[in-house]
Coordinates of C-alpha atoms and ligand atoms in Angstrom, one line a residue:
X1 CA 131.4 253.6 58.8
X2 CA 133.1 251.0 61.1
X3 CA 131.2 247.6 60.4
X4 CA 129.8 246.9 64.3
X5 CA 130.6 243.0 63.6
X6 CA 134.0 243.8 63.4
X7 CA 136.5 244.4 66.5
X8 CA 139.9 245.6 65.7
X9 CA 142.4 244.4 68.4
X10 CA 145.9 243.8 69.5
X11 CA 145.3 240.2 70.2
X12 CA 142.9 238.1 70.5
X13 CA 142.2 235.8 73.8
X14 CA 139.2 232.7 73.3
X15 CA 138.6 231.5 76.8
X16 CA 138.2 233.0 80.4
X17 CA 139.5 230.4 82.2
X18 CA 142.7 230.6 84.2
X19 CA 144.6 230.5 81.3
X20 CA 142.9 233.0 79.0
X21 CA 142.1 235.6 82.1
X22 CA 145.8 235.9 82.9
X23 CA 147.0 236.1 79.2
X24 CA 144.7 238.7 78.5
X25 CA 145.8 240.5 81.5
X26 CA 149.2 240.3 81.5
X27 CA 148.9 241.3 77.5
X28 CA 147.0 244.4 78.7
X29 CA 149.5 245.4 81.0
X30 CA 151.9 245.7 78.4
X31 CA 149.7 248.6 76.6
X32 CA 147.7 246.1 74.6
X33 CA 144.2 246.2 73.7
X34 CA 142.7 242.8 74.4
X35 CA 139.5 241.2 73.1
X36 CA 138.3 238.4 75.4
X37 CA 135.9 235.9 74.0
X38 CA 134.5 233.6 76.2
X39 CA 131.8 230.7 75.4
X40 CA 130.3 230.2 78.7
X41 CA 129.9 231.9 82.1
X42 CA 133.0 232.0 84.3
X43 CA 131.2 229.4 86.7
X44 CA 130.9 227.0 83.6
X45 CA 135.1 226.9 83.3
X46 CA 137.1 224.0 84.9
X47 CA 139.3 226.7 86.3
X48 CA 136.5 228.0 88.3
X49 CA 136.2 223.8 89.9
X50 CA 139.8 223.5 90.5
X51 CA 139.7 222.5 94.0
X52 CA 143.5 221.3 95.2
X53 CA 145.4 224.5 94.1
X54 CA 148.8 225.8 92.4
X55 CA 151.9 224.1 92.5
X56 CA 155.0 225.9 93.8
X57 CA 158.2 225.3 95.0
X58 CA 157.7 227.4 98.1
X59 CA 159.3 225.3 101.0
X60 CA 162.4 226.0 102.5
X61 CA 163.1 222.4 102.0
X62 CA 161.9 222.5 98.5
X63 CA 163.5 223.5 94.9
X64 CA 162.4 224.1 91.2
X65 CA 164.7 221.2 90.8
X66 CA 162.9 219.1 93.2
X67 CA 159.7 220.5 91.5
X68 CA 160.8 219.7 88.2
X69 CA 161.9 215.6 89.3
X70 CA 158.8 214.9 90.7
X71 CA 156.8 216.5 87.9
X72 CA 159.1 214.0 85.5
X73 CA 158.7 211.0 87.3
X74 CA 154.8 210.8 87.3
X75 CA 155.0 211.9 83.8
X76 CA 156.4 208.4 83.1
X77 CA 159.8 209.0 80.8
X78 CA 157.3 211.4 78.2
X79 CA 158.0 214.7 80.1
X80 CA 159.5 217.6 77.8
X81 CA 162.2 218.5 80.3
X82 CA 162.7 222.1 78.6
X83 CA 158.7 222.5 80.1
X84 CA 159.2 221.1 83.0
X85 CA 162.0 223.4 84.4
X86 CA 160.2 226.4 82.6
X87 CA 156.8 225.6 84.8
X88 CA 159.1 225.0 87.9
X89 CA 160.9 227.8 88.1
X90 CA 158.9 230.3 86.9
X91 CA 155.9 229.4 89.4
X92 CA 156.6 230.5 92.6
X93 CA 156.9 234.4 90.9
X94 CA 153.4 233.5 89.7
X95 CA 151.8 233.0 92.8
X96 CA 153.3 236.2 94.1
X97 CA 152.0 237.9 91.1
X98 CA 148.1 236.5 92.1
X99 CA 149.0 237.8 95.9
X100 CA 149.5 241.1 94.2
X101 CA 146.6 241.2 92.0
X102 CA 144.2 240.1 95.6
X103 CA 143.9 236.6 95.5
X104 CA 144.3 235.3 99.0
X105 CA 145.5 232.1 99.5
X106 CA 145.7 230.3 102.7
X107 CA 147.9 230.7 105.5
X108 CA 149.2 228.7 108.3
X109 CA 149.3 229.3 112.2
X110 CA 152.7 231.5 111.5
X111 CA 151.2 233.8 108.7
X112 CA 153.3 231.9 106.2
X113 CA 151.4 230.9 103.0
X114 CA 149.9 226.7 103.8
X115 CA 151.4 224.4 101.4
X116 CA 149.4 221.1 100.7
X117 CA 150.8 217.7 99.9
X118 CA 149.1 215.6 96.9
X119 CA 149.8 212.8 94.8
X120 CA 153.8 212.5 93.4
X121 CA 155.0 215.5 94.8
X122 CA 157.6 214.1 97.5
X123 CA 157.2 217.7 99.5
X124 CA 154.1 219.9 100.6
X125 CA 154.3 222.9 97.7
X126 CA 150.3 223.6 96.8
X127 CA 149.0 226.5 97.6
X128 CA 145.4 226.5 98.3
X129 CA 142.5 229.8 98.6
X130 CA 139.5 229.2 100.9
X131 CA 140.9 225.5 100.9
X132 CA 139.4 223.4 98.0
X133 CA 137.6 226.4 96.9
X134 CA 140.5 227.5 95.0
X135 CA 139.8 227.4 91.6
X136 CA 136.6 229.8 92.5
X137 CA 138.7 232.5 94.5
X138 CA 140.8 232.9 91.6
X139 CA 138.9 233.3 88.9
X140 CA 136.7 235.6 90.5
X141 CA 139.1 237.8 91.0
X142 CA 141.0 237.6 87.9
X143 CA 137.2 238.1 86.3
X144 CA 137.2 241.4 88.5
X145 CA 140.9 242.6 87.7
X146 CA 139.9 242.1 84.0
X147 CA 136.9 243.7 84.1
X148 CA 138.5 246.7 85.8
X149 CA 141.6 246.6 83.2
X150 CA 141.7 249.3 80.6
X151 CA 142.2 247.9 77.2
X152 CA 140.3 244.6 77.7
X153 CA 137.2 244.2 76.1
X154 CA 135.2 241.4 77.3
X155 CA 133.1 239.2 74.5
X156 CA 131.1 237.1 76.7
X157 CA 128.7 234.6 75.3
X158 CA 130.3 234.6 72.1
X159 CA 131.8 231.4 70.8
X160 CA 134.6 230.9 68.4
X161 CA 133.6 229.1 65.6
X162 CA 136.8 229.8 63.3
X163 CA 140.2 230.9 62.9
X164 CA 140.7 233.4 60.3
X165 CA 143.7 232.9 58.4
X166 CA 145.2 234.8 55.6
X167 CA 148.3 233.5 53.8
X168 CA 149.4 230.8 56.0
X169 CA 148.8 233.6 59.3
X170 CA 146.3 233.5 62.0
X171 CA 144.7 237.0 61.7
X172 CA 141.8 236.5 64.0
X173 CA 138.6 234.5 64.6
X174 CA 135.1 234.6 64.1
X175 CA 132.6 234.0 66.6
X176 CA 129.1 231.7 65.7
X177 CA 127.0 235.2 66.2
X178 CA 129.1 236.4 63.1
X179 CA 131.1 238.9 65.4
X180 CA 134.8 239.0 63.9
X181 CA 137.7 239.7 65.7
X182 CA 141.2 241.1 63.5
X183 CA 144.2 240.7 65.8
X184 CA 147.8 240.0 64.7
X185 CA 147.5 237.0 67.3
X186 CA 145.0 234.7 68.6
X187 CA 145.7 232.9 71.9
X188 CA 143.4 229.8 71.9
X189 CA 142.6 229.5 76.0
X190 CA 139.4 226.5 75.5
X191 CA 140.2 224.4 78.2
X192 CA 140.5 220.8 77.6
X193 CA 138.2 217.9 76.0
X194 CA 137.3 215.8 79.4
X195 CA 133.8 216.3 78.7
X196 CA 133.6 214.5 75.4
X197 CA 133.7 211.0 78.0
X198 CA 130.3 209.9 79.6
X199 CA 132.3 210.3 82.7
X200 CA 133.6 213.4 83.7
X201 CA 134.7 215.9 86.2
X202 CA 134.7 218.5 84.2
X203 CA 132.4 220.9 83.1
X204 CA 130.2 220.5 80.0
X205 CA 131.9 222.9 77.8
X206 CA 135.0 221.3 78.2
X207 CA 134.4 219.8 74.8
X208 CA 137.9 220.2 73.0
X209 CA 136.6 222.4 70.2
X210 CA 139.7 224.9 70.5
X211 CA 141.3 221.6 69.0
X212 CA 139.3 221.2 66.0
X213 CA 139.6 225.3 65.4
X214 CA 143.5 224.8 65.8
X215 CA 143.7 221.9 63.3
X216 CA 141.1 223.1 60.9
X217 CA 143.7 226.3 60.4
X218 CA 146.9 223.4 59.9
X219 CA 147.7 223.0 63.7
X220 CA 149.8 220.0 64.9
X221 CA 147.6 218.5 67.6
X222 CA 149.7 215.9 70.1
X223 CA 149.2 213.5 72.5
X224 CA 145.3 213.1 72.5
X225 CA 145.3 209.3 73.8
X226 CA 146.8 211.2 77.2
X227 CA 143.9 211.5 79.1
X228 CA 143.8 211.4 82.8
X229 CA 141.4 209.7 84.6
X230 CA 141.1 211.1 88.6
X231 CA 140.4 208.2 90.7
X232 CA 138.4 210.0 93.0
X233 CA 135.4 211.2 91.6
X234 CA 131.6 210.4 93.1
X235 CA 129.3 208.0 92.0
X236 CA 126.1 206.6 93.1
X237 CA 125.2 210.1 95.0
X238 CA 122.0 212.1 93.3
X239 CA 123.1 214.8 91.9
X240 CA 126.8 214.5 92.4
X241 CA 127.7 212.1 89.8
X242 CA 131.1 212.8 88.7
X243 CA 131.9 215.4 91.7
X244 CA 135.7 215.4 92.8
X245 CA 136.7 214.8 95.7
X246 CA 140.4 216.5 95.8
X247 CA 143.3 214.3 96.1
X248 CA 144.3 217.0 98.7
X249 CA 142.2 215.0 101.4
X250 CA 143.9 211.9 101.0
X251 CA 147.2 214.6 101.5
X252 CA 145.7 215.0 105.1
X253 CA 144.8 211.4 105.8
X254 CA 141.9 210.1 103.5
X255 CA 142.2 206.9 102.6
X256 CA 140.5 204.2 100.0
X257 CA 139.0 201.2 101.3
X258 CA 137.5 197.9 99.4
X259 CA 134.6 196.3 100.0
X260 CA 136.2 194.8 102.7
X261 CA 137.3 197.7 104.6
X262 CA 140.6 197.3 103.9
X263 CA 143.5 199.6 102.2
X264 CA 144.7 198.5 99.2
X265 CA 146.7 201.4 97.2
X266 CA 149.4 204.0 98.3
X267 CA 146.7 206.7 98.4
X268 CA 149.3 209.3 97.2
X269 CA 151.1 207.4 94.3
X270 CA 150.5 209.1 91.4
X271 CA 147.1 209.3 89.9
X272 CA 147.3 207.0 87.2
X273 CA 148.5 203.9 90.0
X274 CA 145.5 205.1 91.9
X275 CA 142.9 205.2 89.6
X276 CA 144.1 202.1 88.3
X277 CA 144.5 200.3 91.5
X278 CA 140.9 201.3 92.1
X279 CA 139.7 200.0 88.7
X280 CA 141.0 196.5 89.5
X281 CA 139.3 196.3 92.7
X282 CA 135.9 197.4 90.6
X283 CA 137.1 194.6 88.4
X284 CA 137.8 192.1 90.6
X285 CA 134.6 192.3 92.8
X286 CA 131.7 193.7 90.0
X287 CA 131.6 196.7 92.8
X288 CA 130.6 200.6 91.3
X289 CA 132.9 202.0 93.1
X290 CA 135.6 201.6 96.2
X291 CA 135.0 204.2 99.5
X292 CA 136.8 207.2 100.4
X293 CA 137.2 207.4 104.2
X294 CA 137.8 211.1 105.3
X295 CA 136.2 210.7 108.5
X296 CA 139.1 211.5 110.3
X297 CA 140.2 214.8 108.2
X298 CA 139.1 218.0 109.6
X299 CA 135.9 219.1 107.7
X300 CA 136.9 222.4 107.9
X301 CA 140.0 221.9 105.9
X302 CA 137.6 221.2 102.7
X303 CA 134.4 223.7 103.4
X304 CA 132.9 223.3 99.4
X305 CA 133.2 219.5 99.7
X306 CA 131.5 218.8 102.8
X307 CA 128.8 221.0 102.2
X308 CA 128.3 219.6 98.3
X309 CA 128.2 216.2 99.6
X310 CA 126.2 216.8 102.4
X311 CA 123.6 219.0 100.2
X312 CA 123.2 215.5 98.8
X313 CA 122.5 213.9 101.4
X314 CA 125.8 212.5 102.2
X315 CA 127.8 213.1 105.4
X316 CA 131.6 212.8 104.6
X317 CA 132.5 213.2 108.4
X318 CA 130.5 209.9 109.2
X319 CA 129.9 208.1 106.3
X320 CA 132.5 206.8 103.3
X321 CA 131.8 208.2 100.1
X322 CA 131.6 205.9 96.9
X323 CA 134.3 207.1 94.7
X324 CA 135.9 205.9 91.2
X325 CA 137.5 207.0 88.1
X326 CA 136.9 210.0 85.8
X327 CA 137.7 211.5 83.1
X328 CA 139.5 214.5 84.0
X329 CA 142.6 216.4 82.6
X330 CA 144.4 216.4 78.5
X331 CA 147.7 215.8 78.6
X332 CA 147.6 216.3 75.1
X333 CA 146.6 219.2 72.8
X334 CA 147.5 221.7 70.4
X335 CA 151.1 221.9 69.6
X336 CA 152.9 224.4 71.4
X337 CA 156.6 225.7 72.4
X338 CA 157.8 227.2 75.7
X339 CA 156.1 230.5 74.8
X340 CA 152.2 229.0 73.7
X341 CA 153.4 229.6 69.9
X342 CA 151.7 226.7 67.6
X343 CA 153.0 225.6 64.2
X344 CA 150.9 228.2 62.3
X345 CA 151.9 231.7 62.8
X346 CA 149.9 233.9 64.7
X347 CA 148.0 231.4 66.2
X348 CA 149.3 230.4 69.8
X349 CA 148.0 228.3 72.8
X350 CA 147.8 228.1 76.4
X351 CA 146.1 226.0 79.4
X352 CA 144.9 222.8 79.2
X353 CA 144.2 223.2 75.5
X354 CA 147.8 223.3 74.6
X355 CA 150.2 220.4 74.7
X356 CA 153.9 221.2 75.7
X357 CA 155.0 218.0 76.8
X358 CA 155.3 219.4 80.4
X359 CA 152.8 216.7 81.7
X360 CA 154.0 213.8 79.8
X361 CA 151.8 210.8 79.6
X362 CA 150.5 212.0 83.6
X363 CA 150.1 215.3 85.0
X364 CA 151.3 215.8 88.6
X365 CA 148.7 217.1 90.4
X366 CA 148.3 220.7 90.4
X367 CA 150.5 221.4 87.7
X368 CA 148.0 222.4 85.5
X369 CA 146.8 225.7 87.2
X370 CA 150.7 226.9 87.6
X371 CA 151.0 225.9 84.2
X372 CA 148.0 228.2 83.1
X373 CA 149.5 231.5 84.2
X374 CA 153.1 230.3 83.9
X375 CA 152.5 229.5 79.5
X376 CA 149.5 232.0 79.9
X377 CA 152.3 235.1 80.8
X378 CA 154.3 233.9 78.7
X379 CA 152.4 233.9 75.4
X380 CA 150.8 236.8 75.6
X381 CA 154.7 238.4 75.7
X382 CA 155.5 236.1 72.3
X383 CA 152.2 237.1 71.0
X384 CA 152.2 240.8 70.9
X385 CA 155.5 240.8 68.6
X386 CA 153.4 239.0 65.6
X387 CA 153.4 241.6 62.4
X388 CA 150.1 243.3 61.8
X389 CA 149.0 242.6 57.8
X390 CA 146.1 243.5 55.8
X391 CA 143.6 240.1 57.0
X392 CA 140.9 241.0 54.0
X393 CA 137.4 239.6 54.6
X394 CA 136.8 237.2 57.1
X395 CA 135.2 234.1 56.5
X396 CA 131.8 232.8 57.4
X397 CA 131.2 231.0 60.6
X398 CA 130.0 227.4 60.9
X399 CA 127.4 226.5 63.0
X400 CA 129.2 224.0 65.7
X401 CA 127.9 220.9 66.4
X402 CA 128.0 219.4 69.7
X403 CA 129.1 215.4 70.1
X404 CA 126.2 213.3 70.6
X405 CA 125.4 211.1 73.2
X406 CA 126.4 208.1 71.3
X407 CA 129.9 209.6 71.4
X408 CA 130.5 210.3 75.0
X409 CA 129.4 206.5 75.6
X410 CA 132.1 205.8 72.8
X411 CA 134.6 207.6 74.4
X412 CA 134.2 206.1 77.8
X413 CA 133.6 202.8 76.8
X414 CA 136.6 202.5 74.2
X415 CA 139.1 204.9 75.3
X416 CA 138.4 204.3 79.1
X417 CA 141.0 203.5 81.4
X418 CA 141.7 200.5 79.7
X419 CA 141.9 200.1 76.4
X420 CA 142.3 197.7 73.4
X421 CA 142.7 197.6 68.8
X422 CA 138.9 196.5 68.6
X423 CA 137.5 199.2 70.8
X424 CA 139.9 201.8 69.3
X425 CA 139.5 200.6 65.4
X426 CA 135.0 200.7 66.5
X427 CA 135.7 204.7 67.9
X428 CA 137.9 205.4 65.0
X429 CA 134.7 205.2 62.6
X430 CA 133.0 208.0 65.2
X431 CA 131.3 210.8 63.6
X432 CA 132.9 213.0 65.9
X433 CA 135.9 214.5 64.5
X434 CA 138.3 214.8 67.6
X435 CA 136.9 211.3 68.7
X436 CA 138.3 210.0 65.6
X437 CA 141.7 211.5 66.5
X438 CA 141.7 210.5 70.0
X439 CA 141.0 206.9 68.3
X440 CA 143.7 207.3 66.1
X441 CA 146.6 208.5 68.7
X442 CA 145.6 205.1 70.8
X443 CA 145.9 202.7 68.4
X444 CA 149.5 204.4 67.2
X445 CA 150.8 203.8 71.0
X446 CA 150.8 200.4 71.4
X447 CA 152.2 200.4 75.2
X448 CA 150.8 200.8 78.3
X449 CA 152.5 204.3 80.0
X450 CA 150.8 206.5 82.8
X451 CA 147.2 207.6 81.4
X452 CA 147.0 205.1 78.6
X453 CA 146.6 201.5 79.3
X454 CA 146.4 199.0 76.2
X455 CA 144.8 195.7 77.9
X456 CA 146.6 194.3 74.4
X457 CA 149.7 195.9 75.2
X458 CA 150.2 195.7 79.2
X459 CA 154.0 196.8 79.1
X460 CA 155.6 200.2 79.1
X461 CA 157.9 199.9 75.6
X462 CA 161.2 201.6 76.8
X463 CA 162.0 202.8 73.3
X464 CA 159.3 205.2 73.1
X465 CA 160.6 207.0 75.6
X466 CA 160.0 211.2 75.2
X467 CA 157.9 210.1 71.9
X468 CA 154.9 212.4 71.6
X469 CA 152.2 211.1 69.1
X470 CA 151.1 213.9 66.6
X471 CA 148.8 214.9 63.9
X472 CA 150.5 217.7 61.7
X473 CA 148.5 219.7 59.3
X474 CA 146.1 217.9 57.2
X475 CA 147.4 214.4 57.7
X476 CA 144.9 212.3 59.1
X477 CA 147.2 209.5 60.9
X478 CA 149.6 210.5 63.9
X479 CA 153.2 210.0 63.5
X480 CA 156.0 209.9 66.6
X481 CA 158.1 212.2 67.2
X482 CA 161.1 213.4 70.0
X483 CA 160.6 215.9 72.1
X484 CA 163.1 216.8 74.7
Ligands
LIG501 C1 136.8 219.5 89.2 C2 138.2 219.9 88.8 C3 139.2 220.2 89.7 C4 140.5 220.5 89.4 N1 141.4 220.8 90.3 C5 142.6 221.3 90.0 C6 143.6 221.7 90.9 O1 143.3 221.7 92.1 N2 144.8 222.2 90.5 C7 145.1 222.2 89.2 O2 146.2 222.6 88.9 N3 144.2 221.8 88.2 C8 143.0 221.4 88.6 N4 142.1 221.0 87.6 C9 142.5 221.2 86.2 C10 142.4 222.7 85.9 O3 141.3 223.2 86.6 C11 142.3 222.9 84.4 O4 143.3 222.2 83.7 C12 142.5 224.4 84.1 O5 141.7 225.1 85.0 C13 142.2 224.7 82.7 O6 142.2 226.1 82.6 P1 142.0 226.7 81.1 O7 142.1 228.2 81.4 O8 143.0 226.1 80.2 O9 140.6 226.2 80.7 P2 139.1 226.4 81.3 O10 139.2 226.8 82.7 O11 138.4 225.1 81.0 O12 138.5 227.6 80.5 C14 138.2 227.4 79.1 C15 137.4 228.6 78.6 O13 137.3 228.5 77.2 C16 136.0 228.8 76.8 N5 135.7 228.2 75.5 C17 135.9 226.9 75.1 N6 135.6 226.8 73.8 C18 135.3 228.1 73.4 C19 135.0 228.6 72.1 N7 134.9 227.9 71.0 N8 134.8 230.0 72.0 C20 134.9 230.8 73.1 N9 135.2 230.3 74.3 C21 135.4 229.0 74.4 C22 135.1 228.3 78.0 O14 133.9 228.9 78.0 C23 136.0 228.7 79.1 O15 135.8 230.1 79.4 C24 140.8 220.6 88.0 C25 139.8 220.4 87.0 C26 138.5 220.0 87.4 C27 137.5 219.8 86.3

């Protein structure tokens, strides 16, 4: 009799984000049955907040090349070109594909699809659904074509608690409930680690634990000091702490004011000048926060962020809103080439859980979503040739434990947007695991470069230039390497 713990698949897909949704879809359009676990509800993903939208060289005035500069330039000289042009050109056929499958995105005046401008892109090429409510609209209806898919069988609630593995292979994973999954190929889709810092935009599951299931079955992790902190989020507002406010509005005329009322940043320089910009001025003055003035930006533009604000009690078309830095996006993660594949076979990874090197040491804005289905379409191709073997019993799951409190305040404190070797060497001793490694990559990069500011080391060091920290296998310290 078939054991009812055990589901026999063509691959397996952990995570319904953006990433995982469009994996497992595109895998069962190629005649593949799919399992699909997923953690949390799809309201509970950070795909389902994205607000700005997908980047795309749409423009007539625009180019994958153009695309591909701009993407390198705020990734400060640690962009994996190879990633770069694969995410560039390959997006623009993705957001056709999402047209296809029903997503709506917006259009202008002429019926042509509305492209935004944000932060480092040097022409308008984000594509936006029901304006910042972007991330929603597509999700939901990914959530619906994958429901409606035949060959995708949806695991929800379920969390992955371990990668099976069977002479040096990935053969499948195991959920904490003790369901198992056999596939000759897991994609890990978990979303990135944001959440581990007191101060987030991200949702609370977005705890990094596909990490610690990648390295625990002899991944290479990379580039965990690369966290990106968005320099607008809320603060101050009950019930709102931590809310984005999309860099989108300052693309239609927001801008950031001191205590003074005056200007004092490019507001669309890339998001590690502005968050750091805005971190002075909290510096310099003991202030919170600094004030986003969108008075003069048509409300209707940003529906979901007038109303959230005002459901606190905060009017966005008359008052400023108190604004300043979050943790937000992972530049880092587990290892992984142009098509998701990690360094153990059989496992691959996609989405903000996976490190290319396309977002160097700072992601452009709105790269990430492309990214998603761009690496998402791609791995589930590269995934579906892995051999099928015998994968014998599969092991027991762990219970997972969830980072403390302490941590978070660790995280924030001593890997913040500025950071230092006694804050680092004091988180290094965390109990957390991944806190540990995050430690561990910050005190190897002794340079300041795009997301990672070393108070102790305040210049970018030219020589590591297109060097990605990483942890292979067991080792426990990172080591450089060069990726091009
Ligand atoms: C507020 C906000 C606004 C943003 N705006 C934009 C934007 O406009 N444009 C843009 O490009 N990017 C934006 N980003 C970033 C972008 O949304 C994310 O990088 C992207 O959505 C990540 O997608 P993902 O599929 O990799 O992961 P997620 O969407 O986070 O999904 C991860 C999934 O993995 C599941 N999971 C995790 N661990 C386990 C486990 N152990 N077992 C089973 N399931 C598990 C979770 O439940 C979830 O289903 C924004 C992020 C935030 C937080």
């Amino acid at each position: 009799m078939a054991d009812p713990e055990r589901i026999d698949a063509d691959l397996a897909v952990v995570g319904a984000g953006a990433a995982g949704l469009y994996a497992a879809y595109t895998g069962a359009l190629r005649g593949a049955r799919v399992a699909l676990v997923s953690a949390t509800p799809l309201a509970r993903t950070a795909s389902y907040w994205a607000q700005g939208g997908l980047a795309a060289a749409l423009a007539v005035d625009d180019s994958p090349d153009l695309h591909r500069e701009d993407t390198e330039r705020a990734g400060r000289g640690l962009v994996r070109s190879s990633a770069a042009a694969v995410l560039c050109r390959e997006a623009p056929g993705t957001v056709a594909d999402l047209e296809r499958l029903g997503v709506h995105f917006d259009a202008d005046r002429h019926g042509n699809l509305a492209l935004g401008l944000e932060g480092g892109h040097s022409r308008r090429r984000v594509v936006h659904a029901g304006g910042s409510a972007t991330g929603r609209r597509v999700v939901r209806q990914l959530s619906a074509v994958a429901v409606e898919t035949h060959g995708i069988e949806v695991i929800e609630g379920a969390r992955a608690a371990r990668l099976w593995t069977r002479e040096g292979r990935v053969v499948g994973v195991v959920c904490e409930d003790g369901r198992a999954i056999h596939a000759p190929a897991v994609i890990l889709a978990t979303g990135g680690s944001a959440a581990l810092w007191r101060r987030t935009t991200n949702p609370p599951g977005s705890l990094g634990m596909g990490l610690l299931l990648a390295r625990e079955a002899g991944a290479a992790l990379a580039d965990l000091e690369l966290m990106q902190f968005h320099p607008t989020a809320v603060t101050g507002v009950k019930g709102r702490e931590g809310f984005l406010v999309t860099e989108a509005i300052r693309g239609e005329g927001a801008t950031l004011l001191d205590g003074q009322g005056e200007r004092f940043v490019e507001e669309l320089a890339p998001r590690d000048e502005v968050a750091r910009a805005i971190w002075a001025v909290m510096t310099q003055t003991g202030a919170p926060s600094v004030d986003l003035d969108m008075r003069a930006v048509d409300p209707a533009l940003f529906p979901n962020v007038v109303s959230a604000l005002r459901e606190a009690g905060l009017d966005p078309v008359r008052e400023l809103v108190p604004v300043a830095p979050a943790a937000h996006y992972g530049m880092g993660g587990i290892v992984a080439d142009l098509d998701g594949a990690t360094t153990v076979p059989g496992l691959y990874a996609v989405g903000e859980s996976a490190c290319t090197g396309l977002h160097g040491a700072n992601r452009l804005a709105s790269n990430s979503l492309s990214e998603c289905f761009v690496f998402g379409a791609r791995a589930s191709f590269a995934a579906l040739s892995e051999p099928r073997g015998e994968p014998g019993e599969p092991p027991a799951a762990p219970a997972l434990e969830p980072p403390s409190r302490e941590t978070r305040h660790a995280l924030w404190q001593h890997a913040g947007l500025v950071r230092d070797a006694e804050g680092l060497n004091a988180l290094a001793e965390d109990p957390h695991p991944l806190a540990r490694l995050i430690a561990r990559h910050a005190l190897l990069r002794t340079e300041t470069r795009g997301a990672h500011m070393r108070a102790d080391f305040p210049d970018l060091d030219p020589a590591r230039d297109l060097q990605h920290s990483i942890t292979r296998g067991d080792a426990d310290e990172p080591l450089f390497e060069r990726w091009t």
